[in-house]
GROMACS .gro file of N, CA and C in nm:
model
  540
    1TRP      N    1   0.081  -0.120   0.000
    1TRP     CA    2   0.000   0.000   0.000
    1TRP      C    3   0.085   0.126   0.000
    2LEU      N    4   0.212   0.115   0.037
    2LEU     CA    5   0.299   0.233   0.039
    2LEU      C    6   0.364   0.265  -0.095
    3GLN      N    7   0.349   0.176  -0.194
    3GLN     CA    8   0.417   0.199  -0.320
    3GLN      C    9   0.373   0.329  -0.387
    4MET      N   10   0.243   0.352  -0.395
    4MET     CA   11   0.194   0.473  -0.462
    4MET      C   12   0.231   0.600  -0.386
    5PRO      N   13   0.213   0.606  -0.253
    5PRO     CA   14   0.256   0.729  -0.184
    5PRO      C   15   0.406   0.755  -0.196
    6ILE      N   16   0.486   0.651  -0.194
    6ILE     CA   17   0.631   0.669  -0.208
    6ILE      C   18   0.665   0.718  -0.349
    7LEU      N   19   0.600   0.660  -0.449
    7LEU     CA   20   0.624   0.701  -0.586
    7LEU      C   21   0.583   0.847  -0.608
    8VAL      N   22   0.469   0.886  -0.553
    8VAL     CA   23   0.424   1.025  -0.566
    8VAL      C   24   0.518   1.118  -0.490
    9GLY      N   25   0.558   1.080  -0.368
    9GLY     CA   26   0.652   1.161  -0.291
    9GLY      C   27   0.785   1.178  -0.363
   10TYR      N   28   0.834   1.069  -0.422
   10TYR     CA   29   0.959   1.078  -0.498
   10TYR      C   30   0.941   1.165  -0.622
   11GLY      N   31   0.822   1.156  -0.681
   11GLY     CA   32   0.794   1.239  -0.798
   11GLY      C   33   0.788   1.387  -0.765
   12VAL      N   34   0.741   1.419  -0.646
   12VAL     CA   35   0.732   1.561  -0.605
   12VAL      C   36   0.870   1.623  -0.597
   13VAL      N   37   0.970   1.549  -0.553
   13VAL     CA   38   1.104   1.608  -0.538
   13VAL      C   39   1.189   1.598  -0.664
   14GLN      N   40   1.135   1.542  -0.771
   14GLN     CA   41   1.211   1.531  -0.896
   14GLN      C   42   1.213   1.663  -0.969
   15PRO      N   43   1.323   1.706  -1.023
   15PRO     CA   44   1.457   1.649  -1.017
   15PRO      C   45   1.522   1.677  -0.882
   16PHE      N   46   1.578   1.574  -0.824
   16PHE     CA   47   1.632   1.576  -0.688
   16PHE      C   48   1.776   1.624  -0.692
   17LEU      N   49   1.807   1.727  -0.616
   17LEU     CA   50   1.938   1.793  -0.623
   17LEU      C   51   2.056   1.701  -0.589
   18PRO      N   52   2.053   1.624  -0.479
   18PRO     CA   53   2.168   1.536  -0.453
   18PRO      C   54   2.193   1.435  -0.566
   19ALA      N   55   2.086   1.384  -0.624
   19ALA     CA   56   2.102   1.291  -0.736
   19ALA      C   57   2.165   1.360  -0.855
   20ALA      N   58   2.121   1.482  -0.884
   20ALA     CA   59   2.177   1.555  -0.997
   20ALA      C   60   2.324   1.589  -0.976
   21LEU      N   61   2.363   1.614  -0.851
   21LEU     CA   62   2.502   1.647  -0.823
   21LEU      C   63   2.594   1.526  -0.830
   22ILE      N   64   2.542   1.408  -0.793
   22ILE     CA   65   2.630   1.292  -0.778
   22ILE      C   66   2.613   1.190  -0.890
   23ALA      N   67   2.492   1.159  -0.928
   23ALA     CA   68   2.467   1.061  -1.034
   23ALA      C   69   2.471   1.133  -1.168
   24THR      N   70   2.591   1.174  -1.208
   24THR     CA   71   2.606   1.257  -1.327
   24THR      C   72   2.607   1.175  -1.454
   25SER      N   73   2.583   1.245  -1.562
   25SER     CA   74   2.584   1.184  -1.695
   25SER      C   75   2.727   1.189  -1.751
   26SER      N   76   2.749   1.113  -1.857
   26SER     CA   77   2.880   1.119  -1.921
   26SER      C   78   2.897   1.249  -1.999
   27SER      N   79   2.788   1.314  -2.030
   27SER     CA   80   2.791   1.442  -2.100
   27SER      C   81   2.783   1.556  -2.000
   28SER      N   82   2.879   1.645  -2.006
   28SER     CA   83   2.878   1.757  -1.912
   28SER      C   84   2.761   1.852  -1.939
   29LEU      N   85   2.714   1.859  -2.062
   29LEU     CA   86   2.599   1.943  -2.094
   29LEU      C   87   2.475   1.892  -2.021
   30TRP      N   88   2.449   1.760  -2.028
   30TRP     CA   89   2.331   1.705  -1.962
   30TRP      C   90   2.345   1.710  -1.810
   31THR      N   91   2.466   1.695  -1.761
   31THR     CA   92   2.488   1.709  -1.617
   31THR      C   93   2.457   1.852  -1.573
   32GLY      N   94   2.504   1.949  -1.648
   32GLY     CA   95   2.476   2.089  -1.617
   32GLY      C   96   2.327   2.119  -1.622
   33ILE      N   97   2.257   2.066  -1.721
   33ILE     CA   98   2.112   2.086  -1.731
   33ILE      C   99   2.042   2.022  -1.612
   34ALA      N  100   2.083   1.901  -1.575
   34ALA     CA  101   2.020   1.832  -1.462
   34ALA      C  102   2.042   1.909  -1.332
   35ILE      N  103   2.162   1.960  -1.311
   35ILE     CA  104   2.191   2.037  -1.189
   35ILE      C  105   2.112   2.168  -1.189
   36PHE      N  106   2.108   2.234  -1.301
   36PHE     CA  107   2.033   2.360  -1.312
   36PHE      C  108   1.885   2.339  -1.281
   37ARG      N  109   1.826   2.234  -1.338
   37ARG     CA  110   1.685   2.205  -1.313
   37ARG      C  111   1.661   2.166  -1.167
   38ALA      N  112   1.753   2.089  -1.109
   38ALA     CA  113   1.736   2.044  -0.971
   38ALA      C  114   1.750   2.160  -0.873
   39VAL      N  115   1.843   2.249  -0.896
   39VAL     CA  116   1.858   2.367  -0.810
   39VAL      C  117   1.732   2.453  -0.819
   40GLY      N  118   1.685   2.475  -0.939
   40GLY     CA  119   1.565   2.556  -0.957
   40GLY      C  120   1.443   2.496  -0.889
   41TRP      N  121   1.423   2.365  -0.906
   41TRP     CA  122   1.307   2.302  -0.843
   41TRP      C  123   1.321   2.298  -0.691
   42SER      N  124   1.441   2.278  -0.640
   42SER     CA  125   1.460   2.277  -0.495
   42SER      C  126   1.426   2.413  -0.435
   43LEU      N  127   1.472   2.519  -0.499
   43LEU     CA  128   1.442   2.653  -0.450
   43LEU      C  129   1.292   2.683  -0.459
   44LEU      N  130   1.232   2.646  -0.572
   44LEU     CA  131   1.089   2.668  -0.591
   44LEU      C  132   1.007   2.585  -0.493
   45LEU      N  133   1.049   2.461  -0.470
   45LEU     CA  134   0.977   2.374  -0.378
   45LEU      C  135   0.978   2.430  -0.235
   46ALA      N  136   1.093   2.482  -0.193
   46ALA     CA  137   1.099   2.542  -0.059
   46ALA      C  138   1.005   2.662  -0.049
   47LEU      N  139   1.000   2.744  -0.152
   47LEU     CA  140   0.910   2.859  -0.151
   47LEU      C  141   0.764   2.816  -0.155
   48LEU      N  142   0.733   2.710  -0.228
   48LEU     CA  143   0.596   2.660  -0.233
   48LEU      C  144   0.553   2.601  -0.099
   49LEU      N  145   0.646   2.533  -0.032
   49LEU     CA  146   0.614   2.482   0.102
   49LEU      C  147   0.590   2.596   0.199
   50TYR      N  148   0.671   2.699   0.190
   50TYR     CA  149   0.652   2.816   0.276
   50TYR      C  150   0.520   2.886   0.242
   51ALA      N  151   0.487   2.896   0.114
   51ALA     CA  152   0.361   2.957   0.073
   51ALA      C  153   0.243   2.879   0.128
   52THR      N  154   0.255   2.748   0.136
   52THR     CA  155   0.149   2.666   0.194
   52THR      C  156   0.133   2.698   0.341
   53LEU      N  157   0.245   2.712   0.413
   53LEU     CA  158   0.238   2.751   0.553
   53LEU      C  159   0.171   2.888   0.569
   54LEU      N  160   0.204   2.980   0.481
   54LEU     CA  161   0.143   3.114   0.487
   54LEU      C  162  -0.006   3.109   0.459
   55ALA      N  163  -0.044   3.040   0.354
   55ALA     CA  164  -0.184   3.041   0.311
   55ALA      C  165  -0.276   2.970   0.410
   56PHE      N  166  -0.226   2.864   0.472
   56PHE     CA  167  -0.310   2.785   0.561
   56PHE      C  168  -0.269   2.799   0.708
   57GLY      N  169  -0.183   2.895   0.737
   57GLY     CA  170  -0.133   2.912   0.874
   57GLY      C  171  -0.231   2.985   0.963
   58LYS      N  172  -0.179   3.031   1.076
   58LYS     CA  173  -0.261   3.099   1.177
   58LYS      C  174  -0.322   3.228   1.125
   59GLN      N  175  -0.240   3.306   1.057
   59GLN     CA  176  -0.289   3.435   1.010
   59GLN      C  177  -0.390   3.413   0.898
   60ALA      N  178  -0.497   3.487   0.902
   60ALA     CA  179  -0.600   3.473   0.800
   60ALA      C  180  -0.548   3.529   0.667
   61GLN      N  181  -0.546   3.447   0.567
   61GLN     CA  182  -0.505   3.489   0.434
   61GLN      C  183  -0.628   3.488   0.343
   62ALA      N  184  -0.618   3.554   0.233
   62ALA     CA  185  -0.728   3.559   0.138
   62ALA      C  186  -0.758   3.420   0.083
   63ARG      N  187  -0.883   3.396   0.056
   63ARG     CA  188  -0.923   3.266   0.000
   63ARG      C  189  -0.855   3.241  -0.133
   64LEU      N  190  -0.830   3.347  -0.207
   64LEU     CA  191  -0.765   3.333  -0.336
   64LEU      C  192  -0.624   3.275  -0.320
   65ASN      N  193  -0.551   3.318  -0.219
   65ASN     CA  194  -0.417   3.263  -0.193
   65ASN      C  195  -0.426   3.114  -0.164
   66ARG      N  196  -0.521   3.076  -0.078
   66ARG     CA  197  -0.538   2.933  -0.047
   66ARG      C  198  -0.579   2.855  -0.171
   67ALA      N  199  -0.661   2.913  -0.255
   67ALA     CA  200  -0.704   2.845  -0.377
   67ALA      C  201  -0.585   2.825  -0.472
   68PHE      N  202  -0.503   2.928  -0.488
   68PHE     CA  203  -0.385   2.915  -0.574
   68PHE      C  204  -0.291   2.806  -0.522
   69VAL      N  205  -0.266   2.807  -0.392
   69VAL     CA  206  -0.177   2.707  -0.333
   69VAL      C  207  -0.236   2.567  -0.352
   70ALA      N  208  -0.366   2.553  -0.332
   70ALA     CA  209  -0.430   2.421  -0.348
   70ALA      C  210  -0.421   2.374  -0.493
   71VAL      N  211  -0.442   2.465  -0.589
   71VAL     CA  212  -0.433   2.428  -0.731
   71VAL      C  213  -0.290   2.387  -0.765
   72ILE      N  214  -0.193   2.460  -0.713
   72ILE     CA  215  -0.053   2.426  -0.740
   72ILE      C  216  -0.020   2.286  -0.687
   73TRP      N  217  -0.058   2.258  -0.562
   73TRP     CA  218  -0.026   2.127  -0.506
   73TRP      C  219  -0.104   2.016  -0.574
   74LEU      N  220  -0.224   2.045  -0.618
   74LEU     CA  221  -0.297   1.945  -0.696
   74LEU      C  222  -0.223   1.915  -0.825
   75GLY      N  223  -0.176   2.021  -0.891
   75GLY     CA  224  -0.098   2.002  -1.014
   75GLY      C  225   0.032   1.927  -0.990
   76VAL      N  226   0.101   1.959  -0.882
   76VAL     CA  227   0.227   1.891  -0.849
   76VAL      C  228   0.201   1.743  -0.820
   77LEU      N  229   0.096   1.715  -0.744
   77LEU     CA  230   0.066   1.576  -0.709
   77LEU      C  231   0.018   1.495  -0.829
   78VAL      N  232  -0.062   1.556  -0.916
   78VAL     CA  233  -0.106   1.486  -1.037
   78VAL      C  234   0.014   1.460  -1.128
   79ALA      N  235   0.102   1.559  -1.143
   79ALA     CA  236   0.222   1.539  -1.224
   79ALA      C  237   0.310   1.430  -1.165
   80ALA      N  238   0.323   1.428  -1.032
   80ALA     CA  239   0.403   1.325  -0.967
   80ALA      C  240   0.340   1.188  -0.985
   81TYR      N  241   0.208   1.182  -0.981
   81TYR     CA  242   0.137   1.055  -1.001
   81TYR      C  243   0.154   1.007  -1.145
   82ARG      N  244   0.136   1.098  -1.240
   82ARG     CA  245   0.145   1.061  -1.381
   82ARG      C  246   0.289   1.034  -1.425
   83GLY      N  247   0.383   1.115  -1.375
   83GLY     CA  248   0.522   1.102  -1.417
   83GLY      C  249   0.605   1.016  -1.324
   84GLY      N  250   0.552   0.988  -1.206
   84GLY     CA  251   0.626   0.907  -1.110
   84GLY      C  252   0.759   0.970  -1.075
   85GLY      N  253   0.860   0.887  -1.066
   85GLY     CA  254   0.993   0.934  -1.033
   85GLY      C  255   1.076   0.968  -1.154
   86ASP      N  256   1.012   0.981  -1.269
   86ASP     CA  257   1.085   1.008  -1.392
   86ASP      C  258   1.147   1.147  -1.389
   87GLN      N  259   1.274   1.154  -1.423
   87GLN     CA  260   1.349   1.279  -1.417
   87GLN      C  261   1.301   1.382  -1.521
   88TRP      N  262   1.242   1.336  -1.631
   88TRP     CA  263   1.212   1.427  -1.740
   88TRP      C  264   1.063   1.450  -1.758
   89ASP      N  265   0.980   1.347  -1.749
   89ASP     CA  266   0.837   1.365  -1.769
   89ASP      C  267   0.771   1.442  -1.657
   90ASN      N  268   0.807   1.409  -1.535
   90ASN     CA  269   0.744   1.473  -1.420
   90ASN      C  270   0.761   1.625  -1.423
   91PRO      N  271   0.883   1.678  -1.437
   91PRO     CA  272   0.897   1.824  -1.445
   91PRO      C  273   0.828   1.884  -1.568
   92ARG      N  274   0.823   1.807  -1.676
   92ARG     CA  275   0.755   1.857  -1.796
   92ARG      C  276   0.606   1.871  -1.771
   93TYR      N  277   0.546   1.776  -1.699
   93TYR     CA  278   0.405   1.787  -1.663
   93TYR      C  279   0.381   1.904  -1.570
   94ARG      N  280   0.472   1.926  -1.476
   94ARG     CA  281   0.459   2.037  -1.380
   94ARG      C  282   0.474   2.172  -1.447
   95ALA      N  283   0.541   2.176  -1.561
   95ALA     CA  284   0.566   2.304  -1.629
   95ALA      C  285   0.437   2.372  -1.673
   96VAL      N  286   0.328   2.298  -1.680
   96VAL     CA  287   0.200   2.358  -1.715
   96VAL      C  288   0.161   2.465  -1.614
   97PHE      N  289   0.196   2.443  -1.488
   97PHE     CA  290   0.159   2.536  -1.381
   97PHE      C  291   0.274   2.627  -1.339
   98VAL      N  292   0.377   2.637  -1.421
   98VAL     CA  293   0.496   2.710  -1.376
   98VAL      C  294   0.467   2.858  -1.351
   99GLY      N  295   0.382   2.919  -1.431
   99GLY     CA  296   0.350   3.060  -1.408
   99GLY      C  297   0.283   3.081  -1.273
  100LEU      N  298   0.187   2.995  -1.242
  100LEU     CA  299   0.118   3.003  -1.114
  100LEU      C  300   0.213   2.970  -0.999
  101GLN      N  301   0.300   2.871  -1.019
  101GLN     CA  302   0.396   2.834  -0.915
  101GLN      C  303   0.490   2.949  -0.884
  102VAL      N  304   0.542   3.012  -0.986
  102VAL     CA  305   0.635   3.123  -0.966
  102VAL      C  306   0.562   3.242  -0.903
  103GLY      N  307   0.437   3.266  -0.945
  103GLY     CA  308   0.360   3.374  -0.884
  103GLY      C  309   0.339   3.354  -0.735
  104VAL      N  310   0.303   3.233  -0.696
  104VAL     CA  311   0.282   3.203  -0.554
  104VAL      C  312   0.416   3.207  -0.478
  105ALA      N  313   0.522   3.158  -0.541
  105ALA     CA  314   0.654   3.163  -0.477
  105ALA      C  315   0.698   3.308  -0.455
  106CYS      N  316   0.671   3.394  -0.553
  106CYS     CA  317   0.705   3.536  -0.537
  106CYS      C  318   0.623   3.600  -0.427
  107TRP      N  319   0.495   3.564  -0.419
  107TRP     CA  320   0.410   3.615  -0.311
  107TRP      C  321   0.468   3.573  -0.176
  108ALA      N  322   0.510   3.447  -0.164
  108ALA     CA  323   0.567   3.399  -0.038
  108ALA      C  324   0.696   3.473  -0.006
  109TRP      N  325   0.779   3.497  -0.106
  109TRP     CA  326   0.905   3.570  -0.086
  109TRP      C  327   0.877   3.712  -0.036
  110VAL      N  328   0.784   3.781  -0.099
  110VAL     CA  329   0.752   3.918  -0.060
  110VAL      C  330   0.694   3.921   0.081
  111GLN      N  331   0.605   3.828   0.112
  111GLN     CA  332   0.546   3.822   0.245
  111GLN      C  333   0.654   3.796   0.351
  112ALA      N  334   0.746   3.706   0.320
  112ALA     CA  335   0.853   3.675   0.416
  112ALA      C  336   0.942   3.797   0.439
  113ARG      N  337   0.970   3.870   0.336
  113ARG     CA  338   1.055   3.989   0.349
  113ARG      C  339   0.982   4.100   0.422
  114ARG      N  340   0.853   4.111   0.399
  114ARG     CA  341   0.774   4.217   0.461
  114ARG      C  342   0.756   4.192   0.610
  115GLU      N  343   0.732   4.068   0.649
  115GLU     CA  344   0.699   4.037   0.788
  115GLU      C  345   0.816   3.984   0.870
  116ARG      N  346   0.927   3.955   0.808
  116ARG     CA  347   1.042   3.896   0.879
  116ARG      C  348   1.000   3.769   0.953
  117ASP      N  349   0.932   3.682   0.882
  117ASP     CA  350   0.878   3.559   0.940
  117ASP      C  351   0.991   3.459   0.965
  118PRO      N  352   1.004   3.408   1.088
  118PRO     CA  353   1.109   3.309   1.115
  118PRO      C  354   1.085   3.176   1.044
  119TRP      N  355   0.961   3.149   1.005
  119TRP     CA  356   0.933   3.023   0.935
  119TRP      C  357   0.992   3.022   0.794
  120PHE      N  358   1.019   3.137   0.740
  120PHE     CA  359   1.086   3.143   0.611
  120PHE      C  360   1.227   3.085   0.623
  121ARG      N  361   1.300   3.131   0.722
  121ARG     CA  362   1.434   3.078   0.748
  121ARG      C  363   1.427   2.929   0.781
  122ARG      N  364   1.328   2.891   0.858
  122ARG     CA  365   1.314   2.750   0.897
  122ARG      C  366   1.282   2.661   0.778
  123ALA      N  367   1.208   2.711   0.682
  123ALA     CA  368   1.180   2.632   0.562
  123ALA      C  369   1.309   2.603   0.485
  124TRP      N  370   1.395   2.703   0.476
  124TRP     CA  371   1.523   2.683   0.408
  124TRP      C  372   1.614   2.589   0.486
  125LEU      N  373   1.614   2.602   0.618
  125LEU     CA  374   1.692   2.510   0.701
  125LEU      C  375   1.644   2.366   0.684
  126ALA      N  376   1.513   2.348   0.679
  126ALA     CA  377   1.456   2.214   0.662
  126ALA      C  378   1.498   2.155   0.528
  127LEU      N  379   1.491   2.234   0.422
  127LEU     CA  380   1.534   2.188   0.290
  127LEU      C  381   1.680   2.147   0.293
  128PHE      N  382   1.765   2.230   0.353
  128PHE     CA  383   1.907   2.199   0.359
  128PHE      C  384   1.932   2.070   0.437
  129CYS      N  385   1.862   2.050   0.548
  129CYS     CA  386   1.882   1.929   0.630
  129CYS      C  387   1.846   1.803   0.553
  130ILE      N  388   1.735   1.805   0.482
  130ILE     CA  389   1.694   1.688   0.404
  130ILE      C  390   1.796   1.661   0.294
  131LEU      N  391   1.833   1.764   0.221
  131LEU     CA  392   1.929   1.744   0.112
  131LEU      C  393   2.065   1.699   0.164
  132PHE      N  394   2.105   1.749   0.280
  132PHE     CA  395   2.234   1.714   0.339
  132PHE      C  396   2.247   1.563   0.359
  133TRP      N  397   2.144   1.497   0.413
  133TRP     CA  398   2.153   1.354   0.442
  133TRP      C  399   2.151   1.268   0.316
  134PHE      N  400   2.101   1.321   0.206
  134PHE     CA  401   2.098   1.243   0.083
  134PHE      C  402   2.229   1.248   0.006
  135VAL      N  403   2.313   1.345   0.034
  135VAL     CA  404   2.442   1.352  -0.036
  135VAL      C  405   2.529   1.229  -0.005
  136PRO      N  406   2.554   1.194   0.122
  136PRO     CA  407   2.634   1.073   0.145
  136PRO      C  408   2.562   0.946   0.102
  137TRP      N  409   2.430   0.945   0.106
  137TRP     CA  410   2.355   0.828   0.060
  137TRP      C  411   2.378   0.805  -0.089
  138TYR      N  412   2.373   0.912  -0.168
  138TYR     CA  413   2.400   0.899  -0.311
  138TYR      C  414   2.548   0.871  -0.337
  139LEU      N  415   2.636   0.931  -0.259
  139LEU     CA  416   2.779   0.901  -0.274
  139LEU      C  417   2.806   0.752  -0.250
  140HIS      N  418   2.740   0.695  -0.151
  140HIS     CA  419   2.755   0.552  -0.124
  140HIS      C  420   2.706   0.468  -0.242
  141ARG      N  421   2.601   0.512  -0.307
  141ARG     CA  422   2.545   0.437  -0.420
  141ARG      C  423   2.634   0.443  -0.544
  142TYR      N  424   2.701   0.556  -0.568
  142TYR     CA  425   2.773   0.576  -0.693
  142TYR      C  426   2.924   0.580  -0.680
  143THR      N  427   2.975   0.576  -0.559
  143THR     CA  428   3.120   0.577  -0.538
  143THR      C  429   3.152   0.471  -0.433
  144PRO      N  430   3.280   0.443  -0.412
  144PRO     CA  431   3.316   0.343  -0.309
  144PRO      C  432   3.312   0.398  -0.166
  145LEU      N  433   3.244   0.509  -0.142
  145LEU     CA  434   3.234   0.565  -0.008
  145LEU      C  435   3.164   0.465   0.085
  146ALA      N  436   3.226   0.439   0.198
  146ALA     CA  437   3.164   0.351   0.299
  146ALA      C  438   3.077   0.437   0.389
  147TRP      N  439   2.947   0.421   0.374
  147TRP     CA  440   2.851   0.499   0.452
  147TRP      C  441   2.760   0.402   0.524
  148PRO      N  442   2.746   0.414   0.655
  148PRO     CA  443   2.673   0.312   0.731
  148PRO      C  444   2.522   0.313   0.709
  149VAL      N  445   2.466   0.424   0.667
  149VAL     CA  446   2.320   0.432   0.650
  149VAL      C  447   2.288   0.412   0.503
  150VAL      N  448   2.252   0.289   0.468
  150VAL     CA  449   2.224   0.258   0.328
  150VAL      C  450   2.074   0.242   0.302
  151ASP      N  451   1.994   0.233   0.405
  151ASP     CA  452   1.851   0.218   0.388
  151ASP      C  453   1.787   0.354   0.359
  152LEU      N  454   1.703   0.358   0.257
  152LEU     CA  455   1.639   0.483   0.217
  152LEU      C  456   1.553   0.541   0.328
  153PHE      N  457   1.475   0.457   0.395
  153PHE     CA  458   1.387   0.506   0.500
  153PHE      C  459   1.465   0.559   0.620
  154LYS      N  460   1.579   0.499   0.650
  154LYS     CA  461   1.662   0.551   0.758
  154LYS      C  462   1.722   0.686   0.719
  155THR      N  463   1.756   0.702   0.592
  155THR     CA  464   1.808   0.830   0.545
  155THR      C  465   1.701   0.938   0.555
  156ILE      N  466   1.580   0.905   0.514
  156ILE     CA  467   1.469   0.999   0.526
  156ILE      C  468   1.444   1.030   0.673
  157GLY      N  469   1.449   0.927   0.758
  157GLY     CA  470   1.430   0.947   0.901
  157GLY      C  471   1.536   1.037   0.962
  158LEU      N  472   1.662   1.018   0.921
  158LEU     CA  473   1.769   1.106   0.968
  158LEU      C  474   1.745   1.250   0.925
  159GLY      N  475   1.702   1.266   0.801
  159GLY     CA  476   1.672   1.401   0.752
  159GLY      C  477   1.560   1.465   0.830
  160LEU      N  478   1.451   1.392   0.852
  160LEU     CA  479   1.337   1.448   0.927
  160LEU      C  480   1.373   1.474   1.072
  161ALA      N  481   1.451   1.383   1.133
  161ALA     CA  482   1.494   1.404   1.272
  161ALA      C  483   1.582   1.529   1.282
  162THR      N  484   1.668   1.547   1.186
  162THR     CA  485   1.754   1.666   1.184
  162THR      C  486   1.669   1.792   1.167
  163VAL      N  487   1.568   1.783   1.080
  163VAL     CA  488   1.478   1.897   1.061
  163VAL      C  489   1.411   1.933   1.194
  164VAL      N  490   1.359   1.834   1.264
  164VAL     CA  491   1.292   1.860   1.392
  164VAL      C  492   1.390   1.923   1.492
  165LEU      N  493   1.510   1.868   1.501
  165LEU     CA  494   1.608   1.924   1.595
  165LEU      C  495   1.649   2.066   1.559
  166VAL      N  496   1.670   2.092   1.431
  166VAL     CA  497   1.709   2.226   1.388
  166VAL      C  498   1.595   2.324   1.410
  167LEU      N  499   1.471   2.281   1.383
  167LEU     CA  500   1.357   2.370   1.406
  167LEU      C  501   1.340   2.400   1.555
  168LEU      N  502   1.358   2.299   1.639
  168LEU     CA  503   1.351   2.323   1.783
  168LEU      C  504   1.461   2.417   1.830
  169TRP      N  505   1.582   2.396   1.778
  169TRP     CA  506   1.693   2.484   1.812
  169TRP      C  507   1.665   2.628   1.769
  170ASP      N  508   1.615   2.645   1.646
  170ASP     CA  509   1.587   2.779   1.595
  170ASP      C  510   1.474   2.844   1.674
  171TRP      N  511   1.372   2.768   1.709
  171TRP     CA  512   1.261   2.819   1.788
  171TRP      C  513   1.310   2.863   1.928
  172ALA      N  514   1.391   2.777   1.992
  172ALA     CA  515   1.445   2.810   2.124
  172ALA      C  516   1.535   2.934   2.117
  173ARG      N  517   1.612   2.944   2.014
  173ARG     CA  518   1.700   3.060   1.995
  173ARG      C  519   1.619   3.187   1.975
  174SER      N  520   1.509   3.178   1.901
  174SER     CA  521   1.427   3.298   1.879
  174SER      C  522   1.356   3.341   2.007
  175ILE      N  523   1.314   3.244   2.090
  175ILE     CA  524   1.254   3.278   2.220
  175ILE      C  525   1.356   3.345   2.310
  176LYS      N  526   1.478   3.292   2.310
  176LYS     CA  527   1.585   3.350   2.392
  176LYS      C  528   1.616   3.492   2.347
  177THR      N  529   1.615   3.516   2.216
  177THR     CA  530   1.641   3.649   2.163
  177THR      C  531   1.529   3.746   2.199
  178GLU      N  532   1.404   3.698   2.196
  178GLU     CA  533   1.290   3.784   2.232
  178GLU      C  534   1.293   3.824   2.378
  179GLN      N  535   1.344   3.737   2.465
  179GLN     CA  536   1.348   3.766   2.609
  179GLN      C  537   1.451   3.872   2.645
  180LYS      N  538   1.550   3.890   2.560
  180LYS     CA  539   1.656   3.988   2.591
  180LYS      C  540   1.612   4.128   2.568
   0.00000   0.00000   0.00000
């Protein structure tokens, strides 16, 4: 029963930045294109996740913002379902909504800059933590690097545990700063 959710989840993160950096092609042009696409999607994905927090968070946002975010995620999930973990079809399907995705990402960026929201920084920290744990996992797969965590679910668990710890640390630090 987990096959479809895992496939859709993997499709959502395609093109995946650690894979693009490590599992390179023999052609430097295609490697460059893969890295460029993966960096762009990683940045856009972090902004879309933050936009979701903004639209459905505590502060009342306009229904139109929530509708745009819902349409974007519906498009991303349908593309991930249809394209699966494919490196090329999945992003091509998502490109239909790229204008709306970029518009919502820009809205999230402007809101974060206007309000100095700590969750903006935390979204970027979370993205970095997840990507960080996949670099040695991919290095183990494609190079002779001896890495003790070879199970995919343990790698995801390490990433999520790191995200929780970093978010708790950042939250505690912000409370300490407010008290001063």
